[in-house]
N, C-alpha and C. Protein backbone atom coordinates (compact mmCIF):
# COMPACT_ATOMS: atom_id res chain seq x y z
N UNK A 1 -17.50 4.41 -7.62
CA UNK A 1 -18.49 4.28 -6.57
C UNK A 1 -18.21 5.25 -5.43
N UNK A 2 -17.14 5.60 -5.03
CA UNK A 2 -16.76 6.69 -4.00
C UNK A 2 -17.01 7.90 -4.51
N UNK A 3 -16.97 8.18 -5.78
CA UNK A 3 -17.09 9.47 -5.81
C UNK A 3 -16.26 10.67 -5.25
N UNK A 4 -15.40 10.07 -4.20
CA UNK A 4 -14.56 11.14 -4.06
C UNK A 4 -13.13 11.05 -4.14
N UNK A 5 -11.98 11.27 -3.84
CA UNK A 5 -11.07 10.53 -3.37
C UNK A 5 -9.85 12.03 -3.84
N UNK A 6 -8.50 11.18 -3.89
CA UNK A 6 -7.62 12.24 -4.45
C UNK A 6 -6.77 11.40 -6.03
N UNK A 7 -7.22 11.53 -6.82
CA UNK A 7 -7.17 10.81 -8.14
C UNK A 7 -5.77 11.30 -8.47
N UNK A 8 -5.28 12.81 -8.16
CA UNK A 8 -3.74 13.00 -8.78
C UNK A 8 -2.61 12.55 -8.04
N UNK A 9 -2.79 12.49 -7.09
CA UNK A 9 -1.61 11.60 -6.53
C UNK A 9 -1.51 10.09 -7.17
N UNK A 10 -2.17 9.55 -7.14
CA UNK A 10 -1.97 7.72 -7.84
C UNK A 10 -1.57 7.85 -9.21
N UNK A 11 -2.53 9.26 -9.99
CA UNK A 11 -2.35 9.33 -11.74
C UNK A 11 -0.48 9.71 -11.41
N UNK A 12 0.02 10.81 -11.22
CA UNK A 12 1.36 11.41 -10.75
C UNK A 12 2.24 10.24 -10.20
N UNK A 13 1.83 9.78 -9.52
CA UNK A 13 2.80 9.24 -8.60
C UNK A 13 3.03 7.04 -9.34
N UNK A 14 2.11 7.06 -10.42
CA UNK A 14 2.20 5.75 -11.05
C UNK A 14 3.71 5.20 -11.70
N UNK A 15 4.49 6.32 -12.22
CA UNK A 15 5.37 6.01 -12.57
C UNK A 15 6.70 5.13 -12.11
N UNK A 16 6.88 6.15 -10.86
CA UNK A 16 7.70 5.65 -9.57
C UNK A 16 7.31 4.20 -8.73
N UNK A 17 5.65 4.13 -9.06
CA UNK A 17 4.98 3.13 -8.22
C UNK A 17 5.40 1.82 -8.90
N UNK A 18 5.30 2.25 -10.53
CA UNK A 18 5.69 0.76 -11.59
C UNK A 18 7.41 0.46 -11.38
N UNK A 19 8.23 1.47 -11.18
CA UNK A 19 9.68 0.91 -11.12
C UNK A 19 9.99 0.71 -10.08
N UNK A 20 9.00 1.01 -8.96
CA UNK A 20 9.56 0.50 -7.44
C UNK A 20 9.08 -1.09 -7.65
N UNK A 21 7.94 -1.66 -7.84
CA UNK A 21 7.14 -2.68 -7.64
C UNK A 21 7.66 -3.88 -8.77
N UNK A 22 8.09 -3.48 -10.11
CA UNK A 22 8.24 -3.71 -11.26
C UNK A 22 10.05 -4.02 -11.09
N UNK A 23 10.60 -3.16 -10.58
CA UNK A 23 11.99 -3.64 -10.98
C UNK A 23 12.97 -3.60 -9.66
N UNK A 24 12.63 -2.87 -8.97
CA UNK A 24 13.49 -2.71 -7.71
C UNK A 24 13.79 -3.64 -6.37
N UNK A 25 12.10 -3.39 -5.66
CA UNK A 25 11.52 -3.95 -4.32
C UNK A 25 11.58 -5.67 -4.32
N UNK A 26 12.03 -5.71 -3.42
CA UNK A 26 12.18 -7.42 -3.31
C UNK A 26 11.02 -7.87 -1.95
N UNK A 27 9.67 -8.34 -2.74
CA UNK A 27 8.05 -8.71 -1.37
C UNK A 27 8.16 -9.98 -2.36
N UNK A 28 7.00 -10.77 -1.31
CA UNK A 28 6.67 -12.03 -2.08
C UNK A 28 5.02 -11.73 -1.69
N UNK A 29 4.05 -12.00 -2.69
CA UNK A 29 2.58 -11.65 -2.73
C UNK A 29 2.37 -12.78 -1.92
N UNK A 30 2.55 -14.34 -1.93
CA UNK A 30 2.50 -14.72 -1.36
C UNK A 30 2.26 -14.98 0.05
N UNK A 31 3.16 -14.33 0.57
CA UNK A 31 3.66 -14.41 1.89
C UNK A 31 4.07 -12.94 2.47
N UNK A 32 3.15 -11.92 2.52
CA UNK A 32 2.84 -10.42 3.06
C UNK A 32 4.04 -10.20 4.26
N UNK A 33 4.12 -10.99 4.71
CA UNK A 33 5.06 -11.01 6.13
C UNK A 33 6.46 -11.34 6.06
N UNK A 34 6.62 -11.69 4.75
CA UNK A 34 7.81 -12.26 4.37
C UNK A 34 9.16 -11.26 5.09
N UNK A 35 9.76 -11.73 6.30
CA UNK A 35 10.96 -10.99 7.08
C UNK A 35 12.18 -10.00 6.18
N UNK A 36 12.51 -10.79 5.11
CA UNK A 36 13.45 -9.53 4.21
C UNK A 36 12.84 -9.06 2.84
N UNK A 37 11.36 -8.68 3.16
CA UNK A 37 11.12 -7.91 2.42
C UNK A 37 11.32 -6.61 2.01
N UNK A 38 11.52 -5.82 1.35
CA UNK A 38 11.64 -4.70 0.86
C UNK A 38 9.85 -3.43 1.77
N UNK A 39 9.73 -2.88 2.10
CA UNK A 39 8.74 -1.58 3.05
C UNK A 39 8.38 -1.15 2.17
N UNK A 40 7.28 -0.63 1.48
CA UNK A 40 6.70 0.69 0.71
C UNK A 40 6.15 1.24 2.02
N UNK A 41 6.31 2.25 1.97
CA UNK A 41 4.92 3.19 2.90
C UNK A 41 5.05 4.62 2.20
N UNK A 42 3.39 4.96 1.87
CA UNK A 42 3.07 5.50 1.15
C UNK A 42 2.81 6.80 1.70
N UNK A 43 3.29 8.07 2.12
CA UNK A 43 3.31 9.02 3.24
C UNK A 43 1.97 9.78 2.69
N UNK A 44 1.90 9.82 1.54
CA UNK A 44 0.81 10.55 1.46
C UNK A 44 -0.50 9.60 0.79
N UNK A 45 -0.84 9.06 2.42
CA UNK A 45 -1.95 8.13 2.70
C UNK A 45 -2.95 8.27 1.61
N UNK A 46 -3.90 9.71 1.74
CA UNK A 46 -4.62 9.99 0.82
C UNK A 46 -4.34 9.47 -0.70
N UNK A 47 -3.41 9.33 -1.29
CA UNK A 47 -3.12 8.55 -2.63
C UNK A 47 -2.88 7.16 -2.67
N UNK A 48 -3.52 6.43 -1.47
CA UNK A 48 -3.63 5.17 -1.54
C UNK A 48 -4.12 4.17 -2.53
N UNK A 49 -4.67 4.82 -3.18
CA UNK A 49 -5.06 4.40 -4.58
C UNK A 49 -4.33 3.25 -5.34
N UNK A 50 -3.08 4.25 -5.32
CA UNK A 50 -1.67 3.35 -5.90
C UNK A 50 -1.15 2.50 -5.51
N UNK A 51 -1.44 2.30 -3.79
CA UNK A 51 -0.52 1.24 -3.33
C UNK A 51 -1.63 0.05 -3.77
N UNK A 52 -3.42 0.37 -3.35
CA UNK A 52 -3.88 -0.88 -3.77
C UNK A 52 -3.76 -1.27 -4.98
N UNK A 53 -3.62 -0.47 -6.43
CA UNK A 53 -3.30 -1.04 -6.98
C UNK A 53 -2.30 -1.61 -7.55
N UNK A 54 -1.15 -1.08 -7.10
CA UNK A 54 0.14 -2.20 -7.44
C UNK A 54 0.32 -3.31 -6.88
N UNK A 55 -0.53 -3.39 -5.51
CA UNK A 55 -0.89 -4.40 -4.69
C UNK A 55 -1.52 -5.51 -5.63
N UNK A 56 -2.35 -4.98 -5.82
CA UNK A 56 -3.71 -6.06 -6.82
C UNK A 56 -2.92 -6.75 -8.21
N UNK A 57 -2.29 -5.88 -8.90
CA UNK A 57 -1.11 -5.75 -10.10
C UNK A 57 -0.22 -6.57 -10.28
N UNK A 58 0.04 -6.91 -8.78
CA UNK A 58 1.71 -7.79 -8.23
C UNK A 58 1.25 -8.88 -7.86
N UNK A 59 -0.55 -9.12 -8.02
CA UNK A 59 -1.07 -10.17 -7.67
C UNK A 59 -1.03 -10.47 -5.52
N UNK A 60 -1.17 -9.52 -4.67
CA UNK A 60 -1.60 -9.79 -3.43
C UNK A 60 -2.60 -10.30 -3.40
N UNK A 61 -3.39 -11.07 -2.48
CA UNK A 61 -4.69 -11.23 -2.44
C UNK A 61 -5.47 -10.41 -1.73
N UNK A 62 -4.85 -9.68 -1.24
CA UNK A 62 -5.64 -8.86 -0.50
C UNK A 62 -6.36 -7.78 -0.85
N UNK A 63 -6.15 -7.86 -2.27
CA UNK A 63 -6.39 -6.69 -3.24
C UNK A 63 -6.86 -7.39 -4.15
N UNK A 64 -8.18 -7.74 -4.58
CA UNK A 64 -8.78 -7.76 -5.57
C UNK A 64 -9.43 -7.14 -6.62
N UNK A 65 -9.98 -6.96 -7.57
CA UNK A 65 -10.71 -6.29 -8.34
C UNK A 65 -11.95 -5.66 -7.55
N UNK A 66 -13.23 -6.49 -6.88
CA UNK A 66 -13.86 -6.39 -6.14
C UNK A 66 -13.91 -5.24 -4.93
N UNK A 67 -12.19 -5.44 -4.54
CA UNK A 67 -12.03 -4.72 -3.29
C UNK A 67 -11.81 -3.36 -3.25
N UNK A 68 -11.43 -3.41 -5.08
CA UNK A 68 -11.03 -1.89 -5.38
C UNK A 68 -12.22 -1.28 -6.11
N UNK A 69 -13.24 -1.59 -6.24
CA UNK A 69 -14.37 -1.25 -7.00
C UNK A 69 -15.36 -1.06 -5.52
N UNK A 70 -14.52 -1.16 -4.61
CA UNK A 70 -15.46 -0.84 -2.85
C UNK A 70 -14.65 0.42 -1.82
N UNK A 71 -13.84 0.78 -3.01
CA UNK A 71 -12.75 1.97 -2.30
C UNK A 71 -13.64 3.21 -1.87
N UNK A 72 -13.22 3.18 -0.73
CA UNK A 72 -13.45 4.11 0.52
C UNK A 72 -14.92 4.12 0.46
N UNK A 73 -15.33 2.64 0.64
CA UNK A 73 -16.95 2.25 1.37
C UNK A 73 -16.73 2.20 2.50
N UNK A 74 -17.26 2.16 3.33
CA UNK A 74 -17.34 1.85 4.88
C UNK A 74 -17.51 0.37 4.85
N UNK A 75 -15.68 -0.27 5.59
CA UNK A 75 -16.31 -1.69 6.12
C UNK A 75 -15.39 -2.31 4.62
N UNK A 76 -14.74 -1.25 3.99
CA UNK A 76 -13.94 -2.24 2.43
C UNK A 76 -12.26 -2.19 3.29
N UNK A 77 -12.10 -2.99 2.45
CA UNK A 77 -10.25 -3.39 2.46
C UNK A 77 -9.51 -2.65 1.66
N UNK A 78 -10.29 -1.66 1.47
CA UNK A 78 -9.57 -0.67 0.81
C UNK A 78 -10.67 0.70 1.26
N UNK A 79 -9.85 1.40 2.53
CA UNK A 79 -10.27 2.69 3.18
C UNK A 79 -9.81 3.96 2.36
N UNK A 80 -10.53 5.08 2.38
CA UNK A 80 -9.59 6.15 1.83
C UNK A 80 -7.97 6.74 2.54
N UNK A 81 -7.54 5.98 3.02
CA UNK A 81 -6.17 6.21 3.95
C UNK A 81 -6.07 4.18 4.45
N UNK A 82 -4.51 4.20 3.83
CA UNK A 82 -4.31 2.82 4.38
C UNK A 82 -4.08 2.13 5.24
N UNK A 83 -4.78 1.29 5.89
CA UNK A 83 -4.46 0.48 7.08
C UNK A 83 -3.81 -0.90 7.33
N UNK A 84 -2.86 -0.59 8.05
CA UNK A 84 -1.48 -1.96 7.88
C UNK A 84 -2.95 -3.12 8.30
N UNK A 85 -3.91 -3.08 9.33
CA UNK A 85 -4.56 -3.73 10.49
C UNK A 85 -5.99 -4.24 8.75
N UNK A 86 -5.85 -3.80 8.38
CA UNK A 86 -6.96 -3.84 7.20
C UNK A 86 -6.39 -5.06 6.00
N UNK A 87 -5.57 -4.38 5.31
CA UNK A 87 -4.92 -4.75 4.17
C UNK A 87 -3.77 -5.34 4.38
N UNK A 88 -3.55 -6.84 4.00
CA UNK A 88 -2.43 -7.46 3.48
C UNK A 88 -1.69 -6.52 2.74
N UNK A 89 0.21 -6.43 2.91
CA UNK A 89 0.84 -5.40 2.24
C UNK A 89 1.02 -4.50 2.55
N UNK A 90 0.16 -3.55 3.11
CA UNK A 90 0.02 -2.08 3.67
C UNK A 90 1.37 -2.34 5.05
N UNK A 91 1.71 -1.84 4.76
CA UNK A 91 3.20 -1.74 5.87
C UNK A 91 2.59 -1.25 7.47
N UNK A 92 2.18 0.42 7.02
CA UNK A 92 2.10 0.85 8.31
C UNK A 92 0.46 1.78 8.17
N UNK A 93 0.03 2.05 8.69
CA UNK A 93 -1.14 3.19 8.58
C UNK A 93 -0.92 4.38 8.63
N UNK A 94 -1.36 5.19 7.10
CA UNK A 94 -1.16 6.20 7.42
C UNK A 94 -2.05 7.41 7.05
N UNK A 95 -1.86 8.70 7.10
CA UNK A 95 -3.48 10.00 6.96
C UNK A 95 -2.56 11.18 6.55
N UNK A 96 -2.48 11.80 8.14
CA UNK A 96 -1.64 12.96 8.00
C UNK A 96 -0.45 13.00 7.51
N UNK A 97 -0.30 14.40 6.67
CA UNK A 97 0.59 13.98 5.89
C UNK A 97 1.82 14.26 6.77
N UNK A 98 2.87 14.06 6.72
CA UNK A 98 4.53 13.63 7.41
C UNK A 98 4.38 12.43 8.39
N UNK A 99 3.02 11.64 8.73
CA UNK A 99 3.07 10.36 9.19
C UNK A 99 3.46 9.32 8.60
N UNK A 100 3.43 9.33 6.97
CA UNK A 100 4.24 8.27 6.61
C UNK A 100 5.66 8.28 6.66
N UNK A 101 6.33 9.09 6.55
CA UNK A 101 7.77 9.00 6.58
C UNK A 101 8.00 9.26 7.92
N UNK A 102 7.32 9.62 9.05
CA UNK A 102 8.13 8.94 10.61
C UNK A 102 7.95 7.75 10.67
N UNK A 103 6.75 6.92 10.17
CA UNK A 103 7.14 5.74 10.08
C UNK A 103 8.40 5.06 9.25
N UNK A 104 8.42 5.47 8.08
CA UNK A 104 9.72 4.98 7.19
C UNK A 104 10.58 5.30 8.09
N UNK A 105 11.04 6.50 8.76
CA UNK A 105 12.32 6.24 9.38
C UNK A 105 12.73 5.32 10.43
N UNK A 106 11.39 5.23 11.26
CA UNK A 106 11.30 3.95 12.34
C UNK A 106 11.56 2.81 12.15
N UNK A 107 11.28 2.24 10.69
CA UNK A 107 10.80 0.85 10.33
C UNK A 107 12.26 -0.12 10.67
N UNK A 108 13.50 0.83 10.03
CA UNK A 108 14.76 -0.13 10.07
C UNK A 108 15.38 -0.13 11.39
N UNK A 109 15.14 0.95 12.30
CA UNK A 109 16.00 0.82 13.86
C UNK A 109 15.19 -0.48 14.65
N UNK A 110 13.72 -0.18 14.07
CA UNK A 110 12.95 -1.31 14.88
C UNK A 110 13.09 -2.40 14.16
N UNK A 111 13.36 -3.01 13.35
CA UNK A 111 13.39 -4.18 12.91
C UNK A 111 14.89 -5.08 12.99
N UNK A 112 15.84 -3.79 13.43
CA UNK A 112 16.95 -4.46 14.04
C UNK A 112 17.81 -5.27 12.71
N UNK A 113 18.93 -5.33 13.46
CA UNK A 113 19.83 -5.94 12.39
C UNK A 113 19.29 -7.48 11.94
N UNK A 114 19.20 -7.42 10.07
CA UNK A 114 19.01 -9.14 9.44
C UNK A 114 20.21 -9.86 9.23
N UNK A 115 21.23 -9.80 9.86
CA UNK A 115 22.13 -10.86 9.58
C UNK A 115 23.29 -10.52 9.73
């Protein structure tokens, strides 16, 4: 339905997305906010593709079938660039590219020592 988007980053980048989500990262779908969760942020926003769908995959709710069949409509939960303020899961918002990884480096000084 978008018709446009950036399709090789999500096709490319699926592999890494299944062994981060699949075997590594410790989130609960449940509970998005969950305090010792494991961060994805996806720096190169434009391939957001992937995060909704490992999102949807891992069972979030915030990611439905529906929501991804409305990608990058105006007004969907799934924008062409991800928004923490939008989407359950989505860590941080991001576009330009080297904005996701100043956020990744921020995420652990600001969240301060867990224990």
């Amino acid at each position: 339905k978008s018709n446009s988007g950036h399709p090789g980053a999500p096709m490319g980048q699926a592999p890494i997305g299944y062994v981060l989500f699949a075997e590594e990262m410790n989130f609960n779908p449940a509970d998005p906010q969950w305090l010792n969760r494991d961060r994805f942020v996806l720096s190169s926003g434009h391939g957001c593709m992937l995060q909704y769908s490992l999102l949807h995959l891992t069972g979030y709710d915030s990611v439905a079938m529906d929501d991804i069949k409305q990608f990058r409509q105006w007004g969907s939960k799934t924008p062409g660039h991800p928004e923490n303020f939008e989407t359950a899961g989505i860590e941080v918002t991001t576009g330009p590219l080297g904005m996701g990884i100043s956020n990744a480096v921020g995420l652990p000084p600001a969240g301060g020592p867990m224990g």
